[in-house]
Short mmCIF file of N, CA and C in Angstrom, two decimals:
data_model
loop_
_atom_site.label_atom_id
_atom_site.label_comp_id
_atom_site.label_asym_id
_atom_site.label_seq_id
_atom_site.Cartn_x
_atom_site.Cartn_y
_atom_site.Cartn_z
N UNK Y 1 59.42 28.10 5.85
CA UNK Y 1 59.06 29.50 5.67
C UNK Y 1 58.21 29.96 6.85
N UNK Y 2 58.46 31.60 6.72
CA UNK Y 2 57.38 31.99 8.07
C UNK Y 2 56.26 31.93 7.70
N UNK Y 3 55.62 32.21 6.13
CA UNK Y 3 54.71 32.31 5.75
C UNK Y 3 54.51 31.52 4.24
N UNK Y 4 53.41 30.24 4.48
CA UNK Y 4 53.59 29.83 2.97
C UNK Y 4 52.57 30.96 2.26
N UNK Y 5 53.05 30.89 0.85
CA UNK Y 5 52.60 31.65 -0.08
C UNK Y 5 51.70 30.97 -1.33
N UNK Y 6 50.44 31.63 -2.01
CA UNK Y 6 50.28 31.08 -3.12
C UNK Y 6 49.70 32.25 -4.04
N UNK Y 7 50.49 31.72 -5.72
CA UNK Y 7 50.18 32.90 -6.46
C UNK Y 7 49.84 32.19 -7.44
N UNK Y 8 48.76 33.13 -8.25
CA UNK Y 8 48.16 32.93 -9.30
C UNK Y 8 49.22 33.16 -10.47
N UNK Y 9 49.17 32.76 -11.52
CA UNK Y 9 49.98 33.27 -12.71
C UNK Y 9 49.63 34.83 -12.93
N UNK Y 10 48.53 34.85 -13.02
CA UNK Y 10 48.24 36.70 -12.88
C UNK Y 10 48.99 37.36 -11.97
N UNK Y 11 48.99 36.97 -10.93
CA UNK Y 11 49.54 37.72 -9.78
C UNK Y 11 51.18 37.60 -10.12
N UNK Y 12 52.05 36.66 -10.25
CA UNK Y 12 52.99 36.80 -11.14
C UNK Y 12 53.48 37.60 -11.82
N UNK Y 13 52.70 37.35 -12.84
CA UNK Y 13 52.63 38.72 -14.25
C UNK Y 13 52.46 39.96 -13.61
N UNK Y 14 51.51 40.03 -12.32
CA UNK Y 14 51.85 41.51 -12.25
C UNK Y 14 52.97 42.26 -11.04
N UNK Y 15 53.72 41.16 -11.01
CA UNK Y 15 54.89 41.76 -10.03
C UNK Y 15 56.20 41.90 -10.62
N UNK Y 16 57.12 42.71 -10.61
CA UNK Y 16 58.01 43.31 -11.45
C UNK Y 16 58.63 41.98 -12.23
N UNK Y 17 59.09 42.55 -13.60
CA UNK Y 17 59.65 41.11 -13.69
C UNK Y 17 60.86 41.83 -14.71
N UNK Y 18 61.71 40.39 -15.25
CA UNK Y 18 62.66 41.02 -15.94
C UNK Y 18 62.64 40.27 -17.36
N UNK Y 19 63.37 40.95 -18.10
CA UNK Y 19 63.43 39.75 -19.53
C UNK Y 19 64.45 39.71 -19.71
N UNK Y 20 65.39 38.52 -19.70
CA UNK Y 20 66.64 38.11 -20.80
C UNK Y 20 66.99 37.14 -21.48
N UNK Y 21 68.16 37.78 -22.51
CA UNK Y 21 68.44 36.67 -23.53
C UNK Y 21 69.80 35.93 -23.18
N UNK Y 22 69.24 34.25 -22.88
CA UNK Y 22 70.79 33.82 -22.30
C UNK Y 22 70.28 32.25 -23.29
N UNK Y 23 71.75 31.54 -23.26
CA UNK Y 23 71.98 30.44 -23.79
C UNK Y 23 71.45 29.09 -22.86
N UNK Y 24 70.48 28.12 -23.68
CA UNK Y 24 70.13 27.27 -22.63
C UNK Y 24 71.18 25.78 -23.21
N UNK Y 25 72.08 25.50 -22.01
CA UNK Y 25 72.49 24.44 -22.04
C UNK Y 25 72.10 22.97 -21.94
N UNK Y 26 72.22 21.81 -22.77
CA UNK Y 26 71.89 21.14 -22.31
C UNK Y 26 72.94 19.46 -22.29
N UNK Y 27 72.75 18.49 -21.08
CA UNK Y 27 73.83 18.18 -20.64
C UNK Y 27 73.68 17.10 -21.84
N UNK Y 28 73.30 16.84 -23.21
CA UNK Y 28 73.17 16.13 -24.42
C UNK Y 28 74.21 16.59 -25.20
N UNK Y 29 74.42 17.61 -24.62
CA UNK Y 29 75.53 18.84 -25.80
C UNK Y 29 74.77 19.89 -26.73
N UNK Y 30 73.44 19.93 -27.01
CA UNK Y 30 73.41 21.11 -27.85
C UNK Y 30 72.46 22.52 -26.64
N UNK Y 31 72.54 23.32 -28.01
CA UNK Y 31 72.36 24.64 -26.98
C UNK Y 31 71.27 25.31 -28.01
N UNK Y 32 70.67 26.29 -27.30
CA UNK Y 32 69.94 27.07 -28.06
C UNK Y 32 69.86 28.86 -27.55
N UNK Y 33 69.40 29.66 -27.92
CA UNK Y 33 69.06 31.09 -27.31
C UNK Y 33 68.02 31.33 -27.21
N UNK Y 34 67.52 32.20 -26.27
CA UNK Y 34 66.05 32.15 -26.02
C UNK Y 34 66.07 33.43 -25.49
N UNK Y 35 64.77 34.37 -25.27
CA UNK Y 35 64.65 35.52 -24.90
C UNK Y 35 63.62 35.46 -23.44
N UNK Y 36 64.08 35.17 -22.33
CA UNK Y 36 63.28 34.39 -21.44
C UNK Y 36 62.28 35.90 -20.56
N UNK Y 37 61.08 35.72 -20.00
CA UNK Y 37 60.53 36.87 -19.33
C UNK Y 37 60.06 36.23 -18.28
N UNK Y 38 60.40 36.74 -17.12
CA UNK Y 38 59.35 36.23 -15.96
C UNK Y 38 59.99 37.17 -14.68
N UNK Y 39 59.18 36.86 -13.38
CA UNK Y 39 59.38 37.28 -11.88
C UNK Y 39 60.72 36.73 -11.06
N UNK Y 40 61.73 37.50 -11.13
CA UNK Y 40 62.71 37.36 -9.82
C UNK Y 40 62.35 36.43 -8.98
N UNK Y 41 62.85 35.42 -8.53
CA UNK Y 41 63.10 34.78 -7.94
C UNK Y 41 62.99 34.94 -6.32
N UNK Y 42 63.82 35.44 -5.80
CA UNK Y 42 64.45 36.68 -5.12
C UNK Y 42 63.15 37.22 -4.17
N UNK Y 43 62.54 37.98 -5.06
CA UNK Y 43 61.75 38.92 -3.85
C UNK Y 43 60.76 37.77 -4.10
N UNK Y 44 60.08 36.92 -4.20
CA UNK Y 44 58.62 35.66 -4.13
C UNK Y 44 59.06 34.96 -3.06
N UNK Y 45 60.54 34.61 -3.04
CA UNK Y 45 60.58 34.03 -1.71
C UNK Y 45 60.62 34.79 -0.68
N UNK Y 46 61.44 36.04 -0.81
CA UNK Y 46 61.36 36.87 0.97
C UNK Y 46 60.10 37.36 0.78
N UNK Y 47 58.68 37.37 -0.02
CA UNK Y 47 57.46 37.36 0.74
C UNK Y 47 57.19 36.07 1.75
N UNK Y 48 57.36 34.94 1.60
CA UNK Y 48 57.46 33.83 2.60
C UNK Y 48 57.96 33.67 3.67
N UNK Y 49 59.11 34.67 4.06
CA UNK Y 49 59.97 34.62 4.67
C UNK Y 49 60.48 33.42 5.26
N UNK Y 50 61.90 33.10 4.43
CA UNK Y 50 62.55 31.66 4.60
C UNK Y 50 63.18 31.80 6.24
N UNK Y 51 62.89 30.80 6.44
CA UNK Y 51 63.50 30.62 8.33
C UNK Y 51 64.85 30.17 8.24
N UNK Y 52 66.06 30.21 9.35
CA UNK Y 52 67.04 29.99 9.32
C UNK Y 52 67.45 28.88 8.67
N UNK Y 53 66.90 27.87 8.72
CA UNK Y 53 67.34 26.56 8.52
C UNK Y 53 67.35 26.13 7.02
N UNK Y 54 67.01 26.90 5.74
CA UNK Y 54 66.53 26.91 4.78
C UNK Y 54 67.64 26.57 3.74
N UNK Y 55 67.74 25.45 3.65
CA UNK Y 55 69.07 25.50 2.24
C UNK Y 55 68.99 25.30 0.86
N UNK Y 56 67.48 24.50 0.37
CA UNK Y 56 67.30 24.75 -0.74
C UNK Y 56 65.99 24.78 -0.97
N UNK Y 57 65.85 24.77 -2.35
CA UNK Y 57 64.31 24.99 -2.88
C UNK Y 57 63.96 23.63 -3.91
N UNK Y 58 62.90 23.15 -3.49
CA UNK Y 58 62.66 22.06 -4.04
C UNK Y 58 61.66 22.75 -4.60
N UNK Y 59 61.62 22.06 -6.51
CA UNK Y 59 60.44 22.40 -7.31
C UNK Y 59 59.56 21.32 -7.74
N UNK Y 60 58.37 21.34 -7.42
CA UNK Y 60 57.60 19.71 -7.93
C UNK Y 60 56.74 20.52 -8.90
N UNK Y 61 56.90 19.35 -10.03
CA UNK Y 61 56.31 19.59 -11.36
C UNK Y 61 55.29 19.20 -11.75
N UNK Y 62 54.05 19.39 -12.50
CA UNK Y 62 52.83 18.68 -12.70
C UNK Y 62 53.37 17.54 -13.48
N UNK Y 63 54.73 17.21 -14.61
CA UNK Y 63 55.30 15.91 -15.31
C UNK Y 63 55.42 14.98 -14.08
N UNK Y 64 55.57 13.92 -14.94
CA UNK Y 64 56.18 12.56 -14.65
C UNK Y 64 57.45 11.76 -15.47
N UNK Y 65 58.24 11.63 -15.18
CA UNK Y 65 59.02 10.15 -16.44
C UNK Y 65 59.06 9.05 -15.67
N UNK Y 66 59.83 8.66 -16.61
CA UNK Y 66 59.83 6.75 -16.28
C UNK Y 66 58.38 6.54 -16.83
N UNK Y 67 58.64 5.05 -16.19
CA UNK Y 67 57.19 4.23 -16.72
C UNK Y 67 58.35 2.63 -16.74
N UNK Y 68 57.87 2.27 -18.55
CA UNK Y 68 58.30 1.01 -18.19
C UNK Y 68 58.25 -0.42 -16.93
N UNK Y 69 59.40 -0.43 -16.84
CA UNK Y 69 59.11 -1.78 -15.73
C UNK Y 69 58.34 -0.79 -14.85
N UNK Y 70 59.25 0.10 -14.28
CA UNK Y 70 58.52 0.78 -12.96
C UNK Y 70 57.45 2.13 -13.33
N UNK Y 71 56.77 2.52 -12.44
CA UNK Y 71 55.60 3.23 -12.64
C UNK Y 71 56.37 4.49 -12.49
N UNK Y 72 55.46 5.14 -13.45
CA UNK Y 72 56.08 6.83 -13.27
C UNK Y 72 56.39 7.48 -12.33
N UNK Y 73 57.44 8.38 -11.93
CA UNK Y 73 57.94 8.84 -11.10
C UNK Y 73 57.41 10.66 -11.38
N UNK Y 74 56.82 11.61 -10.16
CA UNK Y 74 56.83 12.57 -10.17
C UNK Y 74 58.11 13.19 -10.26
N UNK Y 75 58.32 14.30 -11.27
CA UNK Y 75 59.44 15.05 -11.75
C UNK Y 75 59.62 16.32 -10.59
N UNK Y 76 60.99 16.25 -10.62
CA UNK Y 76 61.37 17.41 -8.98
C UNK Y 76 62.36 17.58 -9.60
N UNK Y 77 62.80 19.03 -9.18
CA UNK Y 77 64.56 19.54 -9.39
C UNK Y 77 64.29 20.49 -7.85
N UNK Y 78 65.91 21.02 -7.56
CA UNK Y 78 66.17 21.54 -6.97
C UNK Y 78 67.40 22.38 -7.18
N UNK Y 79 67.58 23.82 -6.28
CA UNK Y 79 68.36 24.60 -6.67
C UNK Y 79 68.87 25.09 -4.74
N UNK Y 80 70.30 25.52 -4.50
CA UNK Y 80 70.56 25.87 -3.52
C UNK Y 80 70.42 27.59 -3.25
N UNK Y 81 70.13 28.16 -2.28
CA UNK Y 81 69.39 29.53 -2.10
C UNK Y 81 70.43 30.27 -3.08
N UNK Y 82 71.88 30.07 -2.95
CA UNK Y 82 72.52 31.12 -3.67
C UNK Y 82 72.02 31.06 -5.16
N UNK Y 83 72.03 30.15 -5.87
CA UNK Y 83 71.51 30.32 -7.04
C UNK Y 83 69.73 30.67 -7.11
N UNK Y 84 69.08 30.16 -6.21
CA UNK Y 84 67.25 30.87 -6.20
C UNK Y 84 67.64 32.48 -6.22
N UNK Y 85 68.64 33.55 -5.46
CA UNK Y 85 68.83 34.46 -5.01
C UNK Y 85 69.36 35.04 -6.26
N UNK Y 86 70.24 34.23 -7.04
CA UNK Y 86 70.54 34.84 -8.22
C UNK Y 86 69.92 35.88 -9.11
N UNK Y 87 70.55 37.02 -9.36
CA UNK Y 87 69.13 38.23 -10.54
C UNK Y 87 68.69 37.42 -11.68
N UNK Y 88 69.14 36.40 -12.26
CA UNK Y 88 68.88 35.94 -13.63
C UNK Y 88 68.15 34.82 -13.25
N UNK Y 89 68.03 33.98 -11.85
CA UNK Y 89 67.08 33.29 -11.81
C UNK Y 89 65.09 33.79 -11.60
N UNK Y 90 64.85 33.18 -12.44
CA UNK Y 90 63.25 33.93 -12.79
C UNK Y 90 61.66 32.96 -12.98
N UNK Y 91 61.13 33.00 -12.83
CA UNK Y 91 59.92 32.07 -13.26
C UNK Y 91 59.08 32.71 -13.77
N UNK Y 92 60.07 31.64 -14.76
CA UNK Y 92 59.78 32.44 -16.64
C UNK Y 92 58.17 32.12 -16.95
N UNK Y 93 57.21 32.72 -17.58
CA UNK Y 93 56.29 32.79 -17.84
C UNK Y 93 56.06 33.25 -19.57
N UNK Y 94 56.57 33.85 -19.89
CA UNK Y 94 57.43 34.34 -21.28
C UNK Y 94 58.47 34.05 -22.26
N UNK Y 95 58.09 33.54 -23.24
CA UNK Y 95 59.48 32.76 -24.20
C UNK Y 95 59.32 33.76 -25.57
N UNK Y 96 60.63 34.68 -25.73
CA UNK Y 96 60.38 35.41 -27.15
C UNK Y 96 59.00 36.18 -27.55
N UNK Y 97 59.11 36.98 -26.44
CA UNK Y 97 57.89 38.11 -26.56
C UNK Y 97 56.57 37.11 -26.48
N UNK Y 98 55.92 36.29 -26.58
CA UNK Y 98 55.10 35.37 -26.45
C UNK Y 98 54.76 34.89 -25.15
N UNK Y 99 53.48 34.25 -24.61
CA UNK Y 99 52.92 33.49 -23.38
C UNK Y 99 54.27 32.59 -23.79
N UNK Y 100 54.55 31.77 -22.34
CA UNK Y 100 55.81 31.05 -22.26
C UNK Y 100 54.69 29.13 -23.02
N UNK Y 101 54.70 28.73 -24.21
CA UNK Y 101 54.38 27.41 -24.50
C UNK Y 101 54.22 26.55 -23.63
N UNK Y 102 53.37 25.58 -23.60
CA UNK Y 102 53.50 24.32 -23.13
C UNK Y 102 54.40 23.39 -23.45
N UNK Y 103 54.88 23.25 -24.84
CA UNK Y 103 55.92 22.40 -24.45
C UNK Y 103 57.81 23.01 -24.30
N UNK Y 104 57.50 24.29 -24.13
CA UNK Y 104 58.63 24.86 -23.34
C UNK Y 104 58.65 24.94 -21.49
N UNK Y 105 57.38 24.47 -20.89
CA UNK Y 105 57.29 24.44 -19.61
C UNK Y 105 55.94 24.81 -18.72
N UNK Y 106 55.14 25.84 -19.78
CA UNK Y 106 53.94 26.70 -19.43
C UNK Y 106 53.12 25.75 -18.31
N UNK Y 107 52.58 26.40 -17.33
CA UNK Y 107 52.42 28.02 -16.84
C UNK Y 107 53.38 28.48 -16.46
N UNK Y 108 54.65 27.26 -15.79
CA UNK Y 108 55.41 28.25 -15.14
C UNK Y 108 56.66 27.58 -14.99
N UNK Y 109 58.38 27.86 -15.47
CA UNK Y 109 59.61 27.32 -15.61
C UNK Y 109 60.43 27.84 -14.95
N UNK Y 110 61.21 27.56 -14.42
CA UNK Y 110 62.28 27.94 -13.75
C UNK Y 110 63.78 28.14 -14.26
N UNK Y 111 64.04 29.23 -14.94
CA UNK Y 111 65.21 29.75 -15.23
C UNK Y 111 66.63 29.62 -14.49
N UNK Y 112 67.30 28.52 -14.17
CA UNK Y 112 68.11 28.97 -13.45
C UNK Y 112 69.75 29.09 -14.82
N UNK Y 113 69.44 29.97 -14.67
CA UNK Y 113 70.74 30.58 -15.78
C UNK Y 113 72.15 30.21 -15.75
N UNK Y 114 72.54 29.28 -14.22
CA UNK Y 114 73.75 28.72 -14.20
C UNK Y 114 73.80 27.74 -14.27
N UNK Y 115 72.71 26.78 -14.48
CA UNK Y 115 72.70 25.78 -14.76
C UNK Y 115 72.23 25.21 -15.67
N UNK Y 116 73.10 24.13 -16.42
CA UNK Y 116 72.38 22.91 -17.18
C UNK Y 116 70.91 22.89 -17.13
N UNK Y 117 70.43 22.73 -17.97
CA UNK Y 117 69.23 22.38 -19.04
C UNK Y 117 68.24 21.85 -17.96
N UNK Y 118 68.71 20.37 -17.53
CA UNK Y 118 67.90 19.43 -16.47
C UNK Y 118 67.79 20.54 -15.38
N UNK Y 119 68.34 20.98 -14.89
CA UNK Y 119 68.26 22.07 -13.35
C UNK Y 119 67.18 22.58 -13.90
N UNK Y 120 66.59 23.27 -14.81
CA UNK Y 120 65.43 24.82 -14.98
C UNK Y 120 64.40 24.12 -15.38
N UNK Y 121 63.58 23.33 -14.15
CA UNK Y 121 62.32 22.89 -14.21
C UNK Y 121 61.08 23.60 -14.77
N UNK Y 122 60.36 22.29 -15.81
CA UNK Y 122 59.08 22.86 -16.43
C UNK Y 122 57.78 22.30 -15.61
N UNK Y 123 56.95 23.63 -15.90
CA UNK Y 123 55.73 22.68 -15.30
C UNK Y 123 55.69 22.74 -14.04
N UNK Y 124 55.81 23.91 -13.08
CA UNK Y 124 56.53 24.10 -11.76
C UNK Y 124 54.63 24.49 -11.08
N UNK Y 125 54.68 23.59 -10.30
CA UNK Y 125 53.75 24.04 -9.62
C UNK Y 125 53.25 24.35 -8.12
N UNK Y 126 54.53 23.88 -7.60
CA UNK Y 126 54.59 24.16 -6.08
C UNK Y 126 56.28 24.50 -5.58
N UNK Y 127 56.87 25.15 -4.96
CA UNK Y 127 58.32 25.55 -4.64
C UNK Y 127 58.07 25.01 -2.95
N UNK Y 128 58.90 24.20 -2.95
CA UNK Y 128 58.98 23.78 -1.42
C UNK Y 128 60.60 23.83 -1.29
N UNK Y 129 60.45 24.85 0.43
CA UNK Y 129 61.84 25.27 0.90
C UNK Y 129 62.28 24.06 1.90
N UNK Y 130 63.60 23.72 1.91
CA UNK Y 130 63.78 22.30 2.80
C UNK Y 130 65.13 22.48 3.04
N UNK Y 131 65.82 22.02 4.40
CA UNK Y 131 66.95 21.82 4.76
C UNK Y 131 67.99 20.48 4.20
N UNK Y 132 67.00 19.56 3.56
CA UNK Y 132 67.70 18.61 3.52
C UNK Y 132 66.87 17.87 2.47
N UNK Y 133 67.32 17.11 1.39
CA UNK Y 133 66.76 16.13 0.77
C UNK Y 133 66.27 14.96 1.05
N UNK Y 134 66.28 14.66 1.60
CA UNK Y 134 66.22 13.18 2.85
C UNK Y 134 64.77 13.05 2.99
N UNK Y 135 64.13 11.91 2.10
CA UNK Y 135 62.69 11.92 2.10
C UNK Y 135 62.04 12.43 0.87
N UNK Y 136 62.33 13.37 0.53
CA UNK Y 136 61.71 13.56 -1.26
C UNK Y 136 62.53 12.53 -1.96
N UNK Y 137 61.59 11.48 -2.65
CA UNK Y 137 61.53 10.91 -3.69
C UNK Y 137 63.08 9.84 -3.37
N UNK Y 138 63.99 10.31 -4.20
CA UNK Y 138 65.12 9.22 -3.94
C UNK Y 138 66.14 9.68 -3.09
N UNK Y 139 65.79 11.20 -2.64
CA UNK Y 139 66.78 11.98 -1.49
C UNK Y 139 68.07 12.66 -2.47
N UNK Y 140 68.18 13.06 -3.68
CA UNK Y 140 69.33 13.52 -4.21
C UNK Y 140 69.40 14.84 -4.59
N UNK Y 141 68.11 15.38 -4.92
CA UNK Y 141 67.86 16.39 -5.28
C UNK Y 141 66.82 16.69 -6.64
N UNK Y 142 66.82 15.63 -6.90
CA UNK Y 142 65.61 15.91 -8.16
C UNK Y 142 65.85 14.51 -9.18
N UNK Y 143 65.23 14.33 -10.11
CA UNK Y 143 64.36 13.05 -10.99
C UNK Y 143 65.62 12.68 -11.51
N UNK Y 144 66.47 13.53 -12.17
CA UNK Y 144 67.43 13.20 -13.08
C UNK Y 144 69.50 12.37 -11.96
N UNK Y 145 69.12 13.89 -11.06
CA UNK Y 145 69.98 13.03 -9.80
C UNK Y 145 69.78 12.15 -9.01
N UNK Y 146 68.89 11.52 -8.99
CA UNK Y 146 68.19 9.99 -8.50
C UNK Y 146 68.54 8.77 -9.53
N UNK Y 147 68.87 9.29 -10.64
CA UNK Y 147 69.62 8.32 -11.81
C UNK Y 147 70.65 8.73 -12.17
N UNK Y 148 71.40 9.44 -11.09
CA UNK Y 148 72.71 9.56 -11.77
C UNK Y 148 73.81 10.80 -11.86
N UNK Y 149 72.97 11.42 -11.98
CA UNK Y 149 72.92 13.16 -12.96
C UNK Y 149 73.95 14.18 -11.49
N UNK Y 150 74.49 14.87 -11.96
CA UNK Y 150 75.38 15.29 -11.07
C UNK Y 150 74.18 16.68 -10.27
N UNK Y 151 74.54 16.87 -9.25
CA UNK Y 151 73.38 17.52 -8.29
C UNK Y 151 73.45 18.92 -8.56
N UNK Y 152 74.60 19.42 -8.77
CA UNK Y 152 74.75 21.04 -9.39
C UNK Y 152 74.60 21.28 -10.63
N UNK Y 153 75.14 20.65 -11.45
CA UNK Y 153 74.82 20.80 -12.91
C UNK Y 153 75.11 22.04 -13.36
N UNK Y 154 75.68 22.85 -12.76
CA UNK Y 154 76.43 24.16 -13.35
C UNK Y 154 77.09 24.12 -14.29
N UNK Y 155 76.99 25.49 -15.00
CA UNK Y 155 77.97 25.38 -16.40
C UNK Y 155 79.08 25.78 -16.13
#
């Protein structure tokens, strides 16, 4: 980016935002509906202004999984600009007229509306823009595609 950025959840809340009701998939098979509210996607990043080279958006989460034999692993997803750019992608702050829960994601989740369940990271606390995966964590794109998990996860 030309410019890194940092926002408060207030500051968030007070920049336009949108609310909708879409189906959240998940790659287990069941589904649910939800009435999601939060900030466009969209205009938070062109305050940063992304530099040419920019192909996706990496999200690191305050979670962890794993454990067991091996020690917990920090939780990451990622999304490619066309879907960050998407109108329905949002960082949701809001679940059903309500502050968005903690164990729905709170302070801050990532809506990405074309994708599977695993893609719309909870617990988002830093957005890092990157050309390449190569070096975060297992290099695939996030916690769940490091074991496996297909990298788009689109519905």
């Amino acid at each position: 980016v030309e410019e890194e950025k940092e926002f408060t959840l207030a500051e968030l809340r007070n920049m336009p935002s949108r609310t909708q009701i879409t189906r959240h998939d998940c790659v287990e098979g069941w589904s649910c509906i939800a009435k999601w509210t939060g900030t466009p996607l969209g205009p938070v990043l062109d305050q940063a202004r992304l530099k040419p080279g920019a192909r996706f958006l990496v999200y690191h989460c305050y979670d962890t999984m794993g454990g067991g034999l091996s020690k917990p692993e920090p939780y990451y997803e990622s999304c490619d600009l066309i879907d960050a750019y998407h109108p329905q992608t949002i960082l949701a702050y809001g679940l059903n007229n309500e502050a968005l829960p903690v164990e729905n994601g709170a302070p801050v989740r990532v809506r990405i509306e074309r994708a599977l369940g695993y893609k719309q990271p909870k617990y988002v606390h830093t957005i890092e823009v990157v050309d390449s995966f190569a070096g975060i964590a297992g290099g695939k794109g996030g916690y769940w595609e490091d074991h496996g998990y297909d990298w788009y996860g689109g519905i």
